[in-house]
mmCIF file with all atom_site columns, C-alpha atoms in Angstrom:
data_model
loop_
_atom_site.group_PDB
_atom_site.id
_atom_site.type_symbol
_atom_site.label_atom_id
_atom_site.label_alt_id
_atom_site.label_comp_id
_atom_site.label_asym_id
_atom_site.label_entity_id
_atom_site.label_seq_id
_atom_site.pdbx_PDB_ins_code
_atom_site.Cartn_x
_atom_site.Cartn_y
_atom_site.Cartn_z
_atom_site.occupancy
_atom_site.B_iso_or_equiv
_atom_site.pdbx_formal_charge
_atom_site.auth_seq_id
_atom_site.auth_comp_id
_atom_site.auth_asym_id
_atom_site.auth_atom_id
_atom_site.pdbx_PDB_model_num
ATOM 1   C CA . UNK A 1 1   ? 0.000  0.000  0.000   1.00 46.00 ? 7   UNK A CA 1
ATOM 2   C CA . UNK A 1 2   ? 1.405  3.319  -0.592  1.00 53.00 ? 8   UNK A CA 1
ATOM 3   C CA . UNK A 1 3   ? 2.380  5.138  1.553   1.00 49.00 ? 9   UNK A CA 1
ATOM 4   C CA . UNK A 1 4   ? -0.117 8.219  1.289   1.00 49.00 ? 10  UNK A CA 1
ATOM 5   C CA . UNK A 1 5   ? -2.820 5.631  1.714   1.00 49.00 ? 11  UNK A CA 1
ATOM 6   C CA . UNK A 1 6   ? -1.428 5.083  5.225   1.00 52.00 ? 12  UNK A CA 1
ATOM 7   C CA . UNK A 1 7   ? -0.614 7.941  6.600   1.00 50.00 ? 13  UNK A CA 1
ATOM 8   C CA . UNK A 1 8   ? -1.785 8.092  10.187  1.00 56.00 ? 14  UNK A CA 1
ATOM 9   C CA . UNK A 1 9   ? -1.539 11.586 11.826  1.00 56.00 ? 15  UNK A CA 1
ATOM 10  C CA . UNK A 1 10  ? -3.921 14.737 10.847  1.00 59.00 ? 16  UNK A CA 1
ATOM 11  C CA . UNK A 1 11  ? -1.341 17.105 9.066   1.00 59.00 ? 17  UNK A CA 1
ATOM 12  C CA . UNK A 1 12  ? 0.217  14.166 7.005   1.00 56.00 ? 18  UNK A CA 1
ATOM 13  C CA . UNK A 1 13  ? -3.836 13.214 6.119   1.00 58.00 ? 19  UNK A CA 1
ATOM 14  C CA . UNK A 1 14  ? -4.502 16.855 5.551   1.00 61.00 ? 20  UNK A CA 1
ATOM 15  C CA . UNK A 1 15  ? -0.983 17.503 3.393   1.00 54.00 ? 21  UNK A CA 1
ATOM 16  C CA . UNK A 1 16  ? -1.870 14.185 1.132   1.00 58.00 ? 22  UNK A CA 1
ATOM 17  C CA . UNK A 1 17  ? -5.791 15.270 0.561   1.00 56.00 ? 23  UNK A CA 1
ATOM 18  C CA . UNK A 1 18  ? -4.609 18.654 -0.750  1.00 60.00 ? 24  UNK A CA 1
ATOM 19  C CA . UNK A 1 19  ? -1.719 16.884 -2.782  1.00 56.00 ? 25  UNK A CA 1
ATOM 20  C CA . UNK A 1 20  ? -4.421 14.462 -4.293  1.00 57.00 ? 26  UNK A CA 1
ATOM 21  C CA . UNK A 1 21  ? -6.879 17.333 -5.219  1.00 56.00 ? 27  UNK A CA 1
ATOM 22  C CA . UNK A 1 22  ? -3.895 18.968 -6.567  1.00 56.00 ? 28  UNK A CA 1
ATOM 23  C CA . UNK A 1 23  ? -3.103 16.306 -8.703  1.00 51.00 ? 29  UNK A CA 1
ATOM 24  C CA . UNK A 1 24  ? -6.590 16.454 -10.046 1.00 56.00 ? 30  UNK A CA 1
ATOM 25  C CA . UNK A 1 25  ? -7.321 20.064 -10.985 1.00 56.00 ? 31  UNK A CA 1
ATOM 26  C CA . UNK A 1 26  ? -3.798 20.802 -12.566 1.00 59.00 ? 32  UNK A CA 1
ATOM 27  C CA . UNK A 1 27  ? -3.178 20.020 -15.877 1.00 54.00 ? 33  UNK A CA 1
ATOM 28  C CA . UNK A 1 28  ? 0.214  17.934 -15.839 1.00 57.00 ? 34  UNK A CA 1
ATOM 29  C CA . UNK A 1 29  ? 1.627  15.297 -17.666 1.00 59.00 ? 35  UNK A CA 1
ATOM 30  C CA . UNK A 1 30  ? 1.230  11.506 -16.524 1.00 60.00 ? 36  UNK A CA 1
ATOM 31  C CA . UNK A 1 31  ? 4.984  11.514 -15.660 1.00 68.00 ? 37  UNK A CA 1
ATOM 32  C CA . UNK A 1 32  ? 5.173  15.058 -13.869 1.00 80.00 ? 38  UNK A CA 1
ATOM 33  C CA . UNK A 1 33  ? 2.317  13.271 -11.966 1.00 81.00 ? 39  UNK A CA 1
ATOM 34  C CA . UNK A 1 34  ? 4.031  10.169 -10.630 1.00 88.00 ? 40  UNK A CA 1
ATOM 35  C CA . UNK A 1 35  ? 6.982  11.675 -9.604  1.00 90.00 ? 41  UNK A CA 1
ATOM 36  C CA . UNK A 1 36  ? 5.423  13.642 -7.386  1.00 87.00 ? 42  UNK A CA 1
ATOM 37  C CA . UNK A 1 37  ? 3.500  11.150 -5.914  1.00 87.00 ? 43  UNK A CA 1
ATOM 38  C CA . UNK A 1 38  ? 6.669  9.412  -5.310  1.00 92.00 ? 44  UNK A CA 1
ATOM 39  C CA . UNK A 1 39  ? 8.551  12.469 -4.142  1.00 92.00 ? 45  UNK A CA 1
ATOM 40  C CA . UNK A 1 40  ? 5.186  13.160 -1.506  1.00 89.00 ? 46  UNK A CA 1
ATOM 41  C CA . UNK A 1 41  ? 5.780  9.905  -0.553  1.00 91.00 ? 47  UNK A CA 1
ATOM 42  C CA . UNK A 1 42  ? 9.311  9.942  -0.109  1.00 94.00 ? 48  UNK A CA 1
ATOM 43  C CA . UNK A 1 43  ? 8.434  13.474 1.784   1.00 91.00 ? 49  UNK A CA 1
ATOM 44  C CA . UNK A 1 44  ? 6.228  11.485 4.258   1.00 89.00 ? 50  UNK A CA 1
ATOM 45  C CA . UNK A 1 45  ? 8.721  8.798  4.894   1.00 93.00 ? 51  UNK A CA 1
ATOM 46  C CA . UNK A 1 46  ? 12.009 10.552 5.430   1.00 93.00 ? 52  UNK A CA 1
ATOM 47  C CA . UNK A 1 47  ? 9.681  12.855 8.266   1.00 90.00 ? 53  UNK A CA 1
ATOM 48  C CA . UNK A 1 48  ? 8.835  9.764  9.676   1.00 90.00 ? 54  UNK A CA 1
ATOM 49  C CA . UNK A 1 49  ? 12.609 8.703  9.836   1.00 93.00 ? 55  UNK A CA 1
ATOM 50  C CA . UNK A 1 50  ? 11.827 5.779  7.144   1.00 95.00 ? 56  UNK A CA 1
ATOM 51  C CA . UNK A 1 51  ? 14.800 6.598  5.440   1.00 96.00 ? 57  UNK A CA 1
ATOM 52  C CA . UNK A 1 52  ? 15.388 3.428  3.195   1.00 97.00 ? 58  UNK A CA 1
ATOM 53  C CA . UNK A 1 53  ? 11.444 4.022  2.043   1.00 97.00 ? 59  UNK A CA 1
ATOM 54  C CA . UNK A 1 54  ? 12.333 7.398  1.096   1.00 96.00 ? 60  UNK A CA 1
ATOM 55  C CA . UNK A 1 55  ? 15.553 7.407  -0.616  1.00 97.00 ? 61  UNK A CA 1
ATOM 56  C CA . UNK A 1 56  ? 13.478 4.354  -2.652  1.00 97.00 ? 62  UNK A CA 1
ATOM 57  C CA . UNK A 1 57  ? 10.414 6.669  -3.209  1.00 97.00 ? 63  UNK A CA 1
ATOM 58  C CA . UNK A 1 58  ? 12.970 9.682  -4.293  1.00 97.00 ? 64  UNK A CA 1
ATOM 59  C CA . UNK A 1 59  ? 15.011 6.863  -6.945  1.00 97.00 ? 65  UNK A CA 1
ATOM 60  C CA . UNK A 1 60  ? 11.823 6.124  -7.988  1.00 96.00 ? 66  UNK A CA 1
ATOM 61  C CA . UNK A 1 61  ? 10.378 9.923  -8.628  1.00 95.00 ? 67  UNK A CA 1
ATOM 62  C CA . UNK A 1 62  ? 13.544 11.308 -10.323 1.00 94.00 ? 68  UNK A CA 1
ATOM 63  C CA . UNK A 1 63  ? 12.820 8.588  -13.111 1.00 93.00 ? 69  UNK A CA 1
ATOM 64  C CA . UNK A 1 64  ? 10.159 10.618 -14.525 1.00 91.00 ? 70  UNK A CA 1
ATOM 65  C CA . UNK A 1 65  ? 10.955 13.895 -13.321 1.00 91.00 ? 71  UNK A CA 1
ATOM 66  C CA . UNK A 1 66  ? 12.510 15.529 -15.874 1.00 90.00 ? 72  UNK A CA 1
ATOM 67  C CA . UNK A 1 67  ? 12.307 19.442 -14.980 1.00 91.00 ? 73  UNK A CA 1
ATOM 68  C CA . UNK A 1 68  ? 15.839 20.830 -13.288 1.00 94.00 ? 74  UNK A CA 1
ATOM 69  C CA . UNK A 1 69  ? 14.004 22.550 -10.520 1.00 94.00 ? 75  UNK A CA 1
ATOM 70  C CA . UNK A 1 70  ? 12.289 19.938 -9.312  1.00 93.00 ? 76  UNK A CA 1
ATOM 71  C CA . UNK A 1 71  ? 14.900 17.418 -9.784  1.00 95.00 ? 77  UNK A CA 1
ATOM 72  C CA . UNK A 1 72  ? 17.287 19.858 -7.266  1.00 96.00 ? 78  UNK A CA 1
ATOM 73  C CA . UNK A 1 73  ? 14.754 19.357 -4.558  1.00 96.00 ? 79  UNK A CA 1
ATOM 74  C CA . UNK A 1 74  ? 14.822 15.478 -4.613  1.00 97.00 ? 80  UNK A CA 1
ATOM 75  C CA . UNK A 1 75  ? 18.530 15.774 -4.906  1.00 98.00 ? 81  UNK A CA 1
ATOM 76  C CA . UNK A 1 76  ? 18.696 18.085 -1.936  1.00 97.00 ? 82  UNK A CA 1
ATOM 77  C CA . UNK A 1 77  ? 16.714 15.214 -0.149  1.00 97.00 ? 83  UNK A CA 1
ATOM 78  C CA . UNK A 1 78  ? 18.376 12.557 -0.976  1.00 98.00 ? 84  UNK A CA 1
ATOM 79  C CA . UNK A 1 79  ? 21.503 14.639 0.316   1.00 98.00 ? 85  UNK A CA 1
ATOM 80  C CA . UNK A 1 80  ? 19.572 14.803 4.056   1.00 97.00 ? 86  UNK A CA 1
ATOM 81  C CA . UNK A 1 81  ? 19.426 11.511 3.995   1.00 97.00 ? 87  UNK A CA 1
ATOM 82  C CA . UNK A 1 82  ? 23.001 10.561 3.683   1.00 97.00 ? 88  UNK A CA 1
ATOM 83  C CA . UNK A 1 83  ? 23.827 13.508 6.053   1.00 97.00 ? 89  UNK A CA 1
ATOM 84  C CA . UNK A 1 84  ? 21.332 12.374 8.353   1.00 95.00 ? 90  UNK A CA 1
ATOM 85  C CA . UNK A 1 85  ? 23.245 8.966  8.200   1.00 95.00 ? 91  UNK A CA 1
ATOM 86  C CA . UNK A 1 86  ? 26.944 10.114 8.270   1.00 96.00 ? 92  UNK A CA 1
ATOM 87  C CA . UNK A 1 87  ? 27.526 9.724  4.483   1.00 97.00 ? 93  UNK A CA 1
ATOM 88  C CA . UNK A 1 88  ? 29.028 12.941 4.143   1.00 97.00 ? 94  UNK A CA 1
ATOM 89  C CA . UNK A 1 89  ? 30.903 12.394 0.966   1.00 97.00 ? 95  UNK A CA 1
ATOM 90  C CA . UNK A 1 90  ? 27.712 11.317 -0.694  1.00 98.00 ? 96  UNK A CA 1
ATOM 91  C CA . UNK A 1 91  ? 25.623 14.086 0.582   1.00 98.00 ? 97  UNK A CA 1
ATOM 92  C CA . UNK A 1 92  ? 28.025 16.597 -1.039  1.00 98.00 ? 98  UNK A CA 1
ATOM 93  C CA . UNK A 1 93  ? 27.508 14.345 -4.159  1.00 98.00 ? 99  UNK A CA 1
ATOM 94  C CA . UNK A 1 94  ? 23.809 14.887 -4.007  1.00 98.00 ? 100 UNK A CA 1
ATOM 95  C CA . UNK A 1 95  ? 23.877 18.833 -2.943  1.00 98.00 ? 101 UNK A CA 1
ATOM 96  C CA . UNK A 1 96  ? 26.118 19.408 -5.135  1.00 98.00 ? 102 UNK A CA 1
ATOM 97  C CA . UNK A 1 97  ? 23.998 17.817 -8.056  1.00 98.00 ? 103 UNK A CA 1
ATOM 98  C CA . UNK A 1 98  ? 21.595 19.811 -6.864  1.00 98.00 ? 104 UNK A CA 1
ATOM 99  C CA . UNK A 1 99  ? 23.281 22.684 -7.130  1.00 98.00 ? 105 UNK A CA 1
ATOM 100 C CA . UNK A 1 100 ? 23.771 22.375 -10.309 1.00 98.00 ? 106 UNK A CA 1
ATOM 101 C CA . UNK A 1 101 ? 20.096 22.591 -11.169 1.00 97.00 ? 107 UNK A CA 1
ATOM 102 C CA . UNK A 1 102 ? 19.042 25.243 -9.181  1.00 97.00 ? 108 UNK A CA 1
ATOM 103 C CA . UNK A 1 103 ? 22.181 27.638 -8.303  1.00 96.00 ? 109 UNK A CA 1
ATOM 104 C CA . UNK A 1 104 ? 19.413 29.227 -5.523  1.00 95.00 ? 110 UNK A CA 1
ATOM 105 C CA . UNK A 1 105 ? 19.006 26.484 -3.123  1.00 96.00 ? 111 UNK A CA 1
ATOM 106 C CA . UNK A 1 106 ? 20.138 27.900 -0.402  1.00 97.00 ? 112 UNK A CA 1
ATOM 107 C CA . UNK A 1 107 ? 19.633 24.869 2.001   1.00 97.00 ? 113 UNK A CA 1
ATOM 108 C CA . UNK A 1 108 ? 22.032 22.936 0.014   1.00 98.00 ? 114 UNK A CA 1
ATOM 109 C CA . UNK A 1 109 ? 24.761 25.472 0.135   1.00 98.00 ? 115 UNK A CA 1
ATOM 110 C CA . UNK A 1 110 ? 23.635 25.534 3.914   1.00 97.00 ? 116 UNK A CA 1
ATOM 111 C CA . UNK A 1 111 ? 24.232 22.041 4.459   1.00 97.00 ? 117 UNK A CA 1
ATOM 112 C CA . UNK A 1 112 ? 27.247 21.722 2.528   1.00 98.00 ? 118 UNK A CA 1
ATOM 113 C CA . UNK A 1 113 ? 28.544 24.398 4.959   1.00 97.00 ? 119 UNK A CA 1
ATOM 114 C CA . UNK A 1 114 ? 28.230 22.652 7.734   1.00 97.00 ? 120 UNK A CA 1
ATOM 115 C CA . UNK A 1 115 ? 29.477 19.674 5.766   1.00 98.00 ? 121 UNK A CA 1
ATOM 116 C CA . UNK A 1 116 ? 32.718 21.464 5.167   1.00 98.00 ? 122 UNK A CA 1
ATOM 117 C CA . UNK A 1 117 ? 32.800 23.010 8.942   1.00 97.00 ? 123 UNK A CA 1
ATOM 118 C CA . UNK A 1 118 ? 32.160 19.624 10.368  1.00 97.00 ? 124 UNK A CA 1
ATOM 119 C CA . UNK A 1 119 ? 35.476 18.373 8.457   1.00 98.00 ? 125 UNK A CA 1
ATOM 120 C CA . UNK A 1 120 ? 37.324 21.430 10.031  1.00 97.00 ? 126 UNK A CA 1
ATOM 121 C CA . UNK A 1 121 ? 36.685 20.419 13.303  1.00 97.00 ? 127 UNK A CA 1
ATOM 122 C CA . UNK A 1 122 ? 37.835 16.470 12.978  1.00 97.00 ? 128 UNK A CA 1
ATOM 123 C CA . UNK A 1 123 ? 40.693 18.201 11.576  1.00 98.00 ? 129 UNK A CA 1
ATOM 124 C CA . UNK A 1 124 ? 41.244 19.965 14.367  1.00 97.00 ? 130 UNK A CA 1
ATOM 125 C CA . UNK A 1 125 ? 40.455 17.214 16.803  1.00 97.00 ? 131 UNK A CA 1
ATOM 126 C CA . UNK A 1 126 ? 43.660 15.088 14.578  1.00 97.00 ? 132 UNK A CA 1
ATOM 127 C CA . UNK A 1 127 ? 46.009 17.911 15.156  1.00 97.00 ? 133 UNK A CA 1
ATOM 128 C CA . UNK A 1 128 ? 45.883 19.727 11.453  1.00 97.00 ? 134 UNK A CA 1
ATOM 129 C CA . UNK A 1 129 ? 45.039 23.178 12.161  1.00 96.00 ? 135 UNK A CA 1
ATOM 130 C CA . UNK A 1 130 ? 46.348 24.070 8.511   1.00 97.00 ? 136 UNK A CA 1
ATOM 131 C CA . UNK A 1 131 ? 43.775 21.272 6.843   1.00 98.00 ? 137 UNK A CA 1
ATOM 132 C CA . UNK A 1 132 ? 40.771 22.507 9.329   1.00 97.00 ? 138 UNK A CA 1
ATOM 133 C CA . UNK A 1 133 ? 41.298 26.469 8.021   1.00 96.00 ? 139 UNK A CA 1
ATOM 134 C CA . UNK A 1 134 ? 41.008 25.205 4.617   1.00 97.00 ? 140 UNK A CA 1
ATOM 135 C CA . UNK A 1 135 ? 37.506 23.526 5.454   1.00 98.00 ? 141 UNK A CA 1
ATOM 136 C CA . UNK A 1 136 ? 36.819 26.586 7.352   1.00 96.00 ? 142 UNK A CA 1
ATOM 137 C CA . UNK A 1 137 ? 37.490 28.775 4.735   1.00 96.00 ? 143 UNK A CA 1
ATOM 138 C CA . UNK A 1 138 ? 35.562 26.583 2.173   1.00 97.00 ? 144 UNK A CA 1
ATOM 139 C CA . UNK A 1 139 ? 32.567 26.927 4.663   1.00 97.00 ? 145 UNK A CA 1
ATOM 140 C CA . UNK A 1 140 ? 32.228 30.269 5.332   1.00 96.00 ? 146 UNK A CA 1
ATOM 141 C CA . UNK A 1 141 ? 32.003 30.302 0.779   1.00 96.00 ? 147 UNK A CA 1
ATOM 142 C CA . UNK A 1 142 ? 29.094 27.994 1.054   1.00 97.00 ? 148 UNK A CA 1
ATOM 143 C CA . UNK A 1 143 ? 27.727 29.787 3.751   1.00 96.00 ? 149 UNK A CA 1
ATOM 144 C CA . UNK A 1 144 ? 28.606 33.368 1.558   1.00 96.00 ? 150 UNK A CA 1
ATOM 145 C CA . UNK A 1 145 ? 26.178 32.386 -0.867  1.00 96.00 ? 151 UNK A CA 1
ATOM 146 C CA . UNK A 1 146 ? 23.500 30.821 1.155   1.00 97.00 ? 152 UNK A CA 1
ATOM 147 C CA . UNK A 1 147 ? 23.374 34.464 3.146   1.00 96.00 ? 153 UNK A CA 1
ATOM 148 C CA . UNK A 1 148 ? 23.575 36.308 -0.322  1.00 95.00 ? 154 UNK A CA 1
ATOM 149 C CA . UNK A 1 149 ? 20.257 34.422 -1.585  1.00 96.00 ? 155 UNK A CA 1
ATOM 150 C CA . UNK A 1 150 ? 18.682 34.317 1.727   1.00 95.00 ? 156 UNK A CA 1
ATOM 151 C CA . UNK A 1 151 ? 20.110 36.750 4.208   1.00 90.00 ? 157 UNK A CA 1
ATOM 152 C CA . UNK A 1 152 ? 17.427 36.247 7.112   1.00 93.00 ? 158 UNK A CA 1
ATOM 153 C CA . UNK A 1 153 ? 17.396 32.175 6.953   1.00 94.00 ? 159 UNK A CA 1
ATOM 154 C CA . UNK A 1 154 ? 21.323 32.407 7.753   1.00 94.00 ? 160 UNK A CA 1
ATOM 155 C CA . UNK A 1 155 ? 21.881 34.546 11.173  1.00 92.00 ? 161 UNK A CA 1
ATOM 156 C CA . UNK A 1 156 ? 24.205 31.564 13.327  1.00 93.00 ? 162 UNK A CA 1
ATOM 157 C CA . UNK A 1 157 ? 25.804 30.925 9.798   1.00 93.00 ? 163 UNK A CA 1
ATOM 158 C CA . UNK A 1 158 ? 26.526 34.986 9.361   1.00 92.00 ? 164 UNK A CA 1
ATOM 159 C CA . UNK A 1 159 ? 27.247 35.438 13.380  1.00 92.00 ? 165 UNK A CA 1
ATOM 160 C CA . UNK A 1 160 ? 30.144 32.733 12.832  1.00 91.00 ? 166 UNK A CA 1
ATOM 161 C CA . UNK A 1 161 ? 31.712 34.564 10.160  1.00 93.00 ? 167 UNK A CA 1
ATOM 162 C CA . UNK A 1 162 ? 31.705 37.679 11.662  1.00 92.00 ? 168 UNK A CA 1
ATOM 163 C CA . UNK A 1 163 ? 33.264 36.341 14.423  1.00 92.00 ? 169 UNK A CA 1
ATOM 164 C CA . UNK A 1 164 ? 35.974 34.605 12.358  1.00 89.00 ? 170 UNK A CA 1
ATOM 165 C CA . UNK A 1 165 ? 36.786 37.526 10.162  1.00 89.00 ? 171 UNK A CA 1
ATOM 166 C CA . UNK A 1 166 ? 35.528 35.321 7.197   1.00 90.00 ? 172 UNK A CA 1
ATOM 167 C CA . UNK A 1 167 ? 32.430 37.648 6.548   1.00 82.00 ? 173 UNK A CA 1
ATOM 168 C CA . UNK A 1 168 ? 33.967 40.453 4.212   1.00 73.00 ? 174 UNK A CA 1
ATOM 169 C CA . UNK A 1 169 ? 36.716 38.146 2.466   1.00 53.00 ? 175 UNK A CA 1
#
């Protein structure tokens, strides 16, 4: 059974009922169609913490979705997954896919911020303080661009640069 058949609390009932009725009044192709239905479902899962169901429903809705922007999105969830389970190379993989269909996603540049500051501070923790400026300073790029498309999402992010002296580089 699908998962937005089974859905058990009120807002992921409510979210799937608008979805469906959605799906009905706007014209889109057959295709366009099932992948979101796949990427809902994927949605549903990976809140639930189902994270082998959703990467499966997100495989599954990138076959037919063939529009960039959209594509980005279930890229930039697939890339929460694998951060969510410690894959960190292959989260980068998947923001940075992303990335390269929408330029504007400023969660992904977010994430692979703290991706790249993460790094900096194992570094730190093996004794290479020359290797953990270098993830720093790779960081506080990321996190450049993220503020520059989205100045208000990014205050900790800008806070930490300003702190650093990374801010105006």
């Amino acid at each position: 059974m699908p998962r937005s058949q089974r859905n058990d609390n009120f807002i992921d009932k409510t979210f799937t009922i608008v979805a469906d009725i959605l799906l009905q009044i706007i014209p889109m192709a057959s295709g366009e169609k099932k992948a979101f239905t796949y990427y809902r479902d994927g949605m549903s899962a990976q809140s639930e913490g189902e994270y082998a169901e959703a990467l499966q429903n997100y495989y599954e809705a990138m076959r037919p979705e063939i529009d960039p922007y959209d594509r980005s999105y279930i890229l930039y969830n697939i890339g929460l997954i694998h951060t969510s389970n410690g894959e960190h190379t292959k989260a980068l993989e998947y923001y940075f896919q992303a990335l390269e269909r929408n330029p504007s996603l400023p969660q992904a540049l977010n994430n692979t911020a703290l991706i790249c500051h993460y790094r900096g501070e194992q570094a730190i923790q093996q004794g290479d303080p020359e290797i953990a400026e270098a993830w720093f300073d790779q960081a506080a790029e990321y996190w450049k661009q993220a503020i520059a498309l989205a100045p208000s999402n990014y205050i900790e992010a800008q806070n930490r640069l300003k702190i650093t002296g990374r801010f105006g580089e």
